[in-house]
PDB file of C-alpha atoms in Angstrom:
ATOM      1  CA  GLY A   1      -9.117  -8.308  11.919  1.00 79.00           C
ATOM      2  CA  GLU A   2      -5.457  -7.417  11.758  1.00 86.00           C
ATOM      3  CA  ASN A   3      -4.204  -4.202  13.363  1.00 92.00           C
ATOM      4  CA  VAL A   4      -0.750  -2.768  12.635  1.00 95.00           C
ATOM      5  CA  GLU A   5       0.816  -0.045  14.776  1.00 97.00           C
ATOM      6  CA  GLN A   6       3.860   1.839  13.505  1.00 97.00           C
ATOM      7  CA  HIS A   7       6.278   4.070  15.437  1.00 97.00           C
ATOM      8  CA  PRO A   8       7.579   6.692  15.345  1.00 97.00           C
ATOM      9  CA  SER A   9       5.313   8.831  13.187  1.00 96.00           C
ATOM     10  CA  THR A  10       8.230  11.143  12.356  1.00 97.00           C
ATOM     11  CA  LEU A  11      11.971  10.521  12.484  1.00 98.00           C
ATOM     12  CA  SER A  12      14.737  13.006  11.852  1.00 98.00           C
ATOM     13  CA  VAL A  13      18.381  11.890  11.518  1.00 98.00           C
ATOM     14  CA  GLN A  14      21.682  13.255  10.302  1.00 98.00           C
ATOM     15  CA  GLU A  15      23.193  11.876   7.133  1.00 98.00           C
ATOM     16  CA  GLY A  16      25.242   8.803   7.947  1.00 97.00           C
ATOM     17  CA  ASP A  17      23.253   7.890  11.048  1.00 98.00           C
ATOM     18  CA  SER A  18      21.061   4.819  11.341  1.00 98.00           C
ATOM     19  CA  ALA A  19      17.263   4.886  11.369  1.00 98.00           C
ATOM     20  CA  VAL A  20      14.956   2.324  12.938  1.00 98.00           C
ATOM     21  CA  ILE A  21      11.187   2.079  12.451  1.00 98.00           C
ATOM     22  CA  LYS A  22       9.136  -0.397  14.439  1.00 98.00           C
ATOM     23  CA  CYS A  23       5.787  -2.074  13.821  1.00 98.00           C
ATOM     24  CA  THR A  24       3.620  -4.370  15.877  1.00 98.00           C
ATOM     25  CA  TYR A  25       0.794  -6.545  14.594  1.00 96.00           C
ATOM     26  CA  SER A  26      -2.112  -8.237  16.304  1.00 95.00           C
ATOM     27  CA  ASP A  27      -2.892 -11.357  14.264  1.00 91.00           C
ATOM     28  CA  SER A  28      -0.529 -14.195  15.103  1.00 91.00           C
ATOM     29  CA  ALA A  29      -1.482 -15.830  11.781  1.00 88.00           C
ATOM     30  CA  SER A  30       0.161 -13.013   9.795  1.00 91.00           C
ATOM     31  CA  ASN A  31       2.978 -14.441   7.717  1.00 89.00           C
ATOM     32  CA  TYR A  32       4.156 -11.777   5.270  1.00 91.00           C
ATOM     33  CA  PHE A  33       5.596  -8.373   6.209  1.00 94.00           C
ATOM     34  CA  PRO A  34       6.561  -5.900   3.467  1.00 95.00           C
ATOM     35  CA  TRP A  35       7.961  -2.397   3.830  1.00 97.00           C
ATOM     36  CA  TYR A  36       7.104   0.319   1.321  1.00 97.00           C
ATOM     37  CA  LYS A  37       8.779   3.667   0.650  1.00 97.00           C
ATOM     38  CA  GLN A  38       6.705   6.534  -0.703  1.00 96.00           C
ATOM     39  CA  GLU A  39       8.447   9.686  -1.867  1.00 95.00           C
ATOM     40  CA  LEU A  40       6.461  12.900  -2.065  1.00 90.00           C
ATOM     41  CA  GLY A  41       3.953  12.760  -4.913  1.00 88.00           C
ATOM     42  CA  LYS A  42       5.004   9.264  -5.963  1.00 91.00           C
ATOM     43  CA  ARG A  43       3.631   5.761  -5.658  1.00 94.00           C
ATOM     44  CA  PRO A  44       4.572   3.400  -2.798  1.00 95.00           C
ATOM     45  CA  GLN A  45       7.417   1.072  -3.757  1.00 95.00           C
ATOM     46  CA  LEU A  46       8.447  -2.129  -2.015  1.00 95.00           C
ATOM     47  CA  ILE A  47      11.927  -1.870  -0.520  1.00 97.00           C
ATOM     48  CA  ILE A  48      12.154  -5.121   1.436  1.00 96.00           C
ATOM     49  CA  ASP A  49       9.894  -7.857   2.738  1.00 94.00           C
ATOM     50  CA  ILE A  50      10.127 -10.822   5.084  1.00 93.00           C
ATOM     51  CA  ARG A  51       8.112 -13.973   5.600  1.00 89.00           C
ATOM     52  CA  SER A  52       7.398 -15.575   8.939  1.00 85.00           C
ATOM     53  CA  ASN A  53       9.833 -18.454   8.464  1.00 84.00           C
ATOM     54  CA  VAL A  54      12.772 -16.011   8.493  1.00 83.00           C
ATOM     55  CA  GLY A  55      14.021 -13.866  11.388  1.00 91.00           C
ATOM     56  CA  GLU A  56      16.106 -11.329   9.490  1.00 95.00           C
ATOM     57  CA  LYS A  57      16.707 -10.204   5.935  1.00 94.00           C
ATOM     58  CA  LYS A  58      19.247  -7.721   4.557  1.00 96.00           C
ATOM     59  CA  ASP A  59      19.595  -5.856   1.292  1.00 95.00           C
ATOM     60  CA  GLN A  60      22.597  -3.529   1.238  1.00 96.00           C
ATOM     61  CA  ARG A  61      21.840  -0.684   3.715  1.00 97.00           C
ATOM     62  CA  ILE A  62      18.375  -1.971   4.558  1.00 98.00           C
ATOM     63  CA  ALA A  63      17.451  -4.790   6.924  1.00 98.00           C
ATOM     64  CA  VAL A  64      14.240  -6.090   8.433  1.00 98.00           C
ATOM     65  CA  THR A  65      13.957  -8.156  11.603  1.00 97.00           C
ATOM     66  CA  LEU A  66      10.948 -10.159  12.741  1.00 96.00           C
ATOM     67  CA  ASN A  67      10.070 -11.360  16.232  1.00 95.00           C
ATOM     68  CA  LYS A  68       7.058 -13.662  15.869  1.00 93.00           C
ATOM     69  CA  THR A  69       6.742 -14.285  19.589  1.00 94.00           C
ATOM     70  CA  ALA A  70       6.444 -10.590  20.375  1.00 95.00           C
ATOM     71  CA  LYS A  71       4.589  -9.899  17.112  1.00 96.00           C
ATOM     72  CA  HIS A  72       6.779  -7.058  16.014  1.00 95.00           C
ATOM     73  CA  PHE A  73       9.071  -6.305  13.108  1.00 97.00           C
ATOM     74  CA  SER A  74      11.484  -3.478  12.415  1.00 98.00           C
ATOM     75  CA  LEU A  75      13.124  -1.700   9.499  1.00 98.00           C
ATOM     76  CA  HIS A  76      16.771  -0.706   9.892  1.00 98.00           C
ATOM     77  CA  ILE A  77      18.459   1.734   7.522  1.00 98.00           C
ATOM     78  CA  THR A  78      22.194   2.241   7.982  1.00 98.00           C
ATOM     79  CA  GLU A  79      24.379   5.051   6.628  1.00 98.00           C
ATOM     80  CA  THR A  80      21.328   7.132   5.789  1.00 98.00           C
ATOM     81  CA  GLN A  81      21.429   9.484   2.818  1.00 97.00           C
ATOM     82  CA  PRO A  82      19.230  12.495   1.953  1.00 97.00           C
ATOM     83  CA  GLU A  83      17.538  10.439  -0.776  1.00 97.00           C
ATOM     84  CA  ASP A  84      16.252   8.087   1.947  1.00 98.00           C
ATOM     85  CA  SER A  85      13.904  10.902   3.020  1.00 98.00           C
ATOM     86  CA  ALA A  86      10.351   9.655   2.408  1.00 97.00           C
ATOM     87  CA  VAL A  87       7.342   8.124   4.129  1.00 96.00           C
ATOM     88  CA  TYR A  88       7.859   4.485   5.082  1.00 98.00           C
ATOM     89  CA  PHE A  89       4.950   2.084   5.581  1.00 97.00           C
ATOM     90  CA  CYS A  90       4.991  -1.340   7.143  1.00 97.00           C
ATOM     91  CA  ALA A  91       2.290  -3.892   6.419  1.00 96.00           C
ATOM     92  CA  ALA A  92       1.182  -7.345   7.492  1.00 94.00           C
ATOM     93  CA  SER A  93      -0.650 -10.018   5.556  1.00 89.00           C
ATOM     94  CA  THR A  94      -2.433 -13.137   6.748  1.00 78.00           C
ATOM     95  CA  GLY A  95      -3.305 -16.388   5.092  1.00 64.00           C
ATOM     96  CA  GLY A  96      -6.616 -18.167   4.903  1.00 57.00           C
ATOM     97  CA  THR A  97      -9.564 -16.464   3.219  1.00 57.00           C
ATOM     98  CA  SER A  98      -7.865 -13.065   3.581  1.00 62.00           C
ATOM     99  CA  TYR A  99      -4.707 -14.330   1.901  1.00 68.00           C
ATOM    100  CA  GLY A 100      -2.848 -11.439   0.313  1.00 74.00           C
ATOM    101  CA  LYS A 101      -4.800  -8.743   2.153  1.00 84.00           C
ATOM    102  CA  LEU A 102      -2.310  -6.144   3.397  1.00 90.00           C
ATOM    103  CA  THR A 103      -3.005  -4.102   6.528  1.00 92.00           C
ATOM    104  CA  PHE A 104      -0.765  -1.038   6.649  1.00 94.00           C
ATOM    105  CA  GLY A 105       0.736   0.912   9.515  1.00 96.00           C
ATOM    106  CA  GLN A 106       0.197   4.653   9.776  1.00 95.00           C
ATOM    107  CA  GLY A 107       3.503   5.556   8.170  1.00 96.00           C
ATOM    108  CA  THR A 108       6.761   7.170   9.343  1.00 97.00           C
ATOM    109  CA  ILE A 109       8.037  10.397   7.822  1.00 97.00           C
ATOM    110  CA  LEU A 110      11.818  10.031   7.676  1.00 98.00           C
ATOM    111  CA  THR A 111      13.912  13.141   7.132  1.00 98.00           C
ATOM    112  CA  VAL A 112      17.660  12.792   6.592  1.00 98.00           C
ATOM    113  CA  HIS A 113      19.516  16.067   7.041  1.00 97.00           C
ATOM    114  CA  PRO A 114      22.715  16.585   4.993  1.00 94.00           C
TER     115      PRO A 114
ATOM    116  CA  GLU B   1       7.802   2.547 -14.708  1.00 50.00           C
ATOM    117  CA  THR B   2       6.288  -0.271 -12.680  1.00 56.00           C
ATOM    118  CA  GLY B   3       3.875  -1.351 -15.386  1.00 93.00           C
ATOM    119  CA  VAL B   4       0.752  -0.232 -13.545  1.00 96.00           C
ATOM    120  CA  THR B   5      -0.984   2.811 -15.000  1.00 97.00           C
ATOM    121  CA  GLN B   6      -3.967   4.776 -13.739  1.00 98.00           C
ATOM    122  CA  THR B   7      -6.224   7.340 -15.394  1.00 97.00           C
ATOM    123  CA  PRO B   8      -7.127  10.035 -14.798  1.00 97.00           C
ATOM    124  CA  ARG B   9      -4.347  11.292 -12.545  1.00 97.00           C
ATOM    125  CA  HIS B  10      -6.536  14.051 -11.137  1.00 97.00           C
ATOM    126  CA  LEU B  11     -10.324  14.240 -10.886  1.00 96.00           C
ATOM    127  CA  VAL B  12     -12.654  16.847  -9.452  1.00 96.00           C
ATOM    128  CA  MET B  13     -16.293  15.846  -9.209  1.00 93.00           C
ATOM    129  CA  GLY B  14     -19.467  17.070  -7.617  1.00 91.00           C
ATOM    130  CA  MET B  15     -21.448  14.952  -5.187  1.00 89.00           C
ATOM    131  CA  THR B  16     -24.089  14.148  -7.814  1.00 88.00           C
ATOM    132  CA  ASN B  17     -21.655  13.155 -10.579  1.00 89.00           C
ATOM    133  CA  LYS B  18     -20.800   9.688 -11.812  1.00 94.00           C
ATOM    134  CA  LYS B  19     -17.213   8.997 -12.821  1.00 96.00           C
ATOM    135  CA  SER B  20     -14.889   6.028 -13.212  1.00 97.00           C
ATOM    136  CA  LEU B  21     -11.255   5.422 -12.363  1.00 98.00           C
ATOM    137  CA  LYS B  22      -9.256   3.088 -14.585  1.00 98.00           C
ATOM    138  CA  CYS B  23      -6.264   0.915 -13.773  1.00 98.00           C
ATOM    139  CA  GLU B  24      -4.261  -1.184 -16.215  1.00 97.00           C
ATOM    140  CA  GLN B  25      -1.356  -3.506 -15.511  1.00 97.00           C
ATOM    141  CA  HIS B  26       1.088  -4.773 -18.112  1.00 93.00           C
ATOM    142  CA  LEU B  27       2.847  -7.268 -15.849  1.00 95.00           C
ATOM    143  CA  GLY B  28       0.824 -10.415 -16.452  1.00 94.00           C
ATOM    144  CA  HIS B  29      -0.404 -10.422 -12.858  1.00 94.00           C
ATOM    145  CA  ASN B  30      -3.475 -12.272 -11.632  1.00 93.00           C
ATOM    146  CA  ALA B  31      -4.434 -10.156  -8.616  1.00 93.00           C
ATOM    147  CA  MET B  32      -5.456  -6.488  -8.531  1.00 95.00           C
ATOM    148  CA  TYR B  33      -6.310  -4.163  -5.672  1.00 95.00           C
ATOM    149  CA  TRP B  34      -7.881  -0.777  -4.921  1.00 96.00           C
ATOM    150  CA  TYR B  35      -6.570   1.273  -1.986  1.00 96.00           C
ATOM    151  CA  LYS B  36      -7.596   4.622  -0.523  1.00 96.00           C
ATOM    152  CA  GLN B  37      -4.898   6.921   0.869  1.00 95.00           C
ATOM    153  CA  SER B  38      -6.131   9.861   2.953  1.00 93.00           C
ATOM    154  CA  ALA B  39      -4.003  12.418   4.735  1.00 86.00           C
ATOM    155  CA  LYS B  40      -2.842  11.272   8.166  1.00 76.00           C
ATOM    156  CA  LYS B  41      -4.402   7.809   7.769  1.00 83.00           C
ATOM    157  CA  PRO B  42      -2.875   4.499   6.763  1.00 86.00           C
ATOM    158  CA  LEU B  43      -3.385   3.036   3.327  1.00 92.00           C
ATOM    159  CA  GLU B  44      -6.802   1.371   3.383  1.00 92.00           C
ATOM    160  CA  LEU B  45      -7.522  -1.687   1.283  1.00 92.00           C
ATOM    161  CA  MET B  46     -10.854  -1.387  -0.514  1.00 94.00           C
ATOM    162  CA  PHE B  47     -11.164  -4.337  -2.891  1.00 93.00           C
ATOM    163  CA  VAL B  48      -9.162  -7.374  -3.994  1.00 91.00           C
ATOM    164  CA  TYR B  49      -9.659  -9.224  -7.271  1.00 92.00           C
ATOM    165  CA  SER B  50      -8.033 -12.549  -8.066  1.00 87.00           C
ATOM    166  CA  LEU B  51      -8.415 -13.921 -11.610  1.00 83.00           C
ATOM    167  CA  GLU B  52     -11.202 -11.396 -12.202  1.00 80.00           C
ATOM    168  CA  GLU B  53     -13.181 -12.576  -9.183  1.00 83.00           C
ATOM    169  CA  ARG B  54     -13.744 -10.243  -6.254  1.00 83.00           C
ATOM    170  CA  VAL B  55     -12.305 -11.957  -3.202  1.00 79.00           C
ATOM    171  CA  GLU B  56     -12.337  -9.095  -0.717  1.00 78.00           C
ATOM    172  CA  ASN B  57     -14.637  -6.175  -0.063  1.00 79.00           C
ATOM    173  CA  ASN B  58     -13.292  -4.315   2.924  1.00 78.00           C
ATOM    174  CA  SER B  59     -16.617  -2.865   4.125  1.00 85.00           C
ATOM    175  CA  VAL B  60     -16.611  -0.227   1.402  1.00 92.00           C
ATOM    176  CA  PRO B  61     -19.783   1.889   0.901  1.00 93.00           C
ATOM    177  CA  SER B  62     -21.866   0.985  -2.138  1.00 93.00           C
ATOM    178  CA  ARG B  63     -21.181   4.372  -3.746  1.00 95.00           C
ATOM    179  CA  PHE B  64     -17.877   2.741  -4.767  1.00 96.00           C
ATOM    180  CA  SER B  65     -18.422  -0.035  -7.304  1.00 94.00           C
ATOM    181  CA  PRO B  66     -15.464  -2.024  -8.667  1.00 95.00           C
ATOM    182  CA  GLU B  67     -15.321  -3.864 -11.972  1.00 95.00           C
ATOM    183  CA  CYS B  68     -12.668  -6.237 -13.283  1.00 94.00           C
ATOM    184  CA  PRO B  69     -13.467  -7.204 -16.900  1.00 93.00           C
ATOM    185  CA  ASN B  70     -10.182  -9.085 -17.323  1.00 92.00           C
ATOM    186  CA  SER B  71      -6.966  -9.676 -15.415  1.00 90.00           C
ATOM    187  CA  SER B  72      -5.288  -6.580 -16.897  1.00 95.00           C
ATOM    188  CA  HIS B  73      -7.962  -3.986 -16.173  1.00 96.00           C
ATOM    189  CA  LEU B  74      -9.647  -2.745 -13.041  1.00 97.00           C
ATOM    190  CA  PHE B  75     -12.211   0.028 -12.723  1.00 97.00           C
ATOM    191  CA  LEU B  76     -13.673   1.888  -9.782  1.00 97.00           C
ATOM    192  CA  HIS B  77     -17.056   3.417 -10.550  1.00 97.00           C
ATOM    193  CA  LEU B  78     -17.998   6.380  -8.383  1.00 96.00           C
ATOM    194  CA  HIS B  79     -21.439   7.876  -7.774  1.00 94.00           C
ATOM    195  CA  THR B  80     -22.964  10.251  -5.234  1.00 93.00           C
ATOM    196  CA  LEU B  81     -19.698  10.622  -3.354  1.00 93.00           C
ATOM    197  CA  GLN B  82     -19.173  12.672  -0.205  1.00 94.00           C
ATOM    198  CA  PRO B  83     -16.468  15.301   0.441  1.00 93.00           C
ATOM    199  CA  GLU B  84     -14.791  12.891   2.877  1.00 93.00           C
ATOM    200  CA  ASP B  85     -14.180  10.557  -0.067  1.00 95.00           C
ATOM    201  CA  SER B  86     -11.572  13.000  -1.360  1.00 96.00           C
ATOM    202  CA  ALA B  87      -8.278  11.114  -1.312  1.00 96.00           C
ATOM    203  CA  LEU B  88      -5.603   9.473  -3.420  1.00 96.00           C
ATOM    204  CA  TYR B  89      -6.915   6.220  -4.912  1.00 98.00           C
ATOM    205  CA  LEU B  90      -4.183   3.721  -5.645  1.00 97.00           C
ATOM    206  CA  CYS B  91      -4.391   0.614  -7.748  1.00 97.00           C
ATOM    207  CA  ALA B  92      -1.950  -2.256  -7.279  1.00 96.00           C
ATOM    208  CA  SER B  93      -1.319  -5.646  -8.819  1.00 95.00           C
ATOM    209  CA  SER B  94       0.605  -8.761  -7.846  1.00 93.00           C
ATOM    210  CA  LEU B  95       1.519 -12.030  -9.493  1.00 91.00           C
ATOM    211  CA  ASP B  96      -0.975 -13.693  -7.199  1.00 87.00           C
ATOM    212  CA  ARG B  97      -2.394 -12.996  -3.767  1.00 84.00           C
ATOM    213  CA  GLY B  98       0.369 -12.974  -1.167  1.00 81.00           C
ATOM    214  CA  TYR B  99       3.072 -11.776  -3.558  1.00 84.00           C
ATOM    215  CA  GLU B 100       4.759  -8.367  -3.869  1.00 88.00           C
ATOM    216  CA  GLN B 101       2.279  -5.665  -4.832  1.00 92.00           C
ATOM    217  CA  TYR B 102       3.170  -3.074  -7.456  1.00 94.00           C
ATOM    218  CA  PHE B 103       1.360   0.247  -7.172  1.00 96.00           C
ATOM    219  CA  GLY B 104       0.140   2.615  -9.838  1.00 96.00           C
ATOM    220  CA  PRO B 105       0.698   6.394  -9.566  1.00 96.00           C
ATOM    221  CA  GLY B 106      -2.782   6.978  -8.159  1.00 96.00           C
ATOM    222  CA  THR B 107      -5.734   9.222  -8.959  1.00 97.00           C
ATOM    223  CA  ARG B 108      -6.078  12.328  -6.803  1.00 97.00           C
ATOM    224  CA  LEU B 109      -9.842  12.684  -6.294  1.00 97.00           C
ATOM    225  CA  THR B 110     -11.488  15.822  -4.979  1.00 96.00           C
ATOM    226  CA  VAL B 111     -15.221  15.771  -4.234  1.00 95.00           C
ATOM    227  CA  THR B 112     -16.811  19.215  -4.077  1.00 92.00           C
TER     228      THR B 112
END
């Protein structure tokens, strides 16, 4: 089955800096890659996603890039703010009989210092 | 409010108890999911339902029994659990499989 590795496990940055979180996946058939943000004590919420027919997607300060050949994708947050502090999860989903099944990475604890 | 609710929010149960977790979505979605979130482990998919039919059972022990009576409701029936089953249980729904998943607030389960 699919295996998703996420790095780093913790990331500490100063307000205004950029943050990058990387994920690799094992199943070359994976075609959907969402990123979720989970604040302490709250539910995971989708912040951005990308499908395999696109190499990059941006939404204001957040961007995701996908390299299908290398089977990795990354989350980029620019001009970080204290409210960006949370746990971020990447995930990968395949098609076929497991269509819609998300396999999650281990999570990255992002801390943005004022 | 994402439109996915879960009850109870907290549950403490003994290993011989039987309890049920409830999830309800008000989004008109056709797919629903149960996840387990343990400390220091990734979110683990447990079950997937599409149009009330179970389409995925991710090797979950039989002490966890899901039920989907209609596309808006999802239950997780629990019996003879183990302490290692203590975790946050999250429900999610999506328009269909392969679409954005919306999570509920979760039920924090403690097995004593």
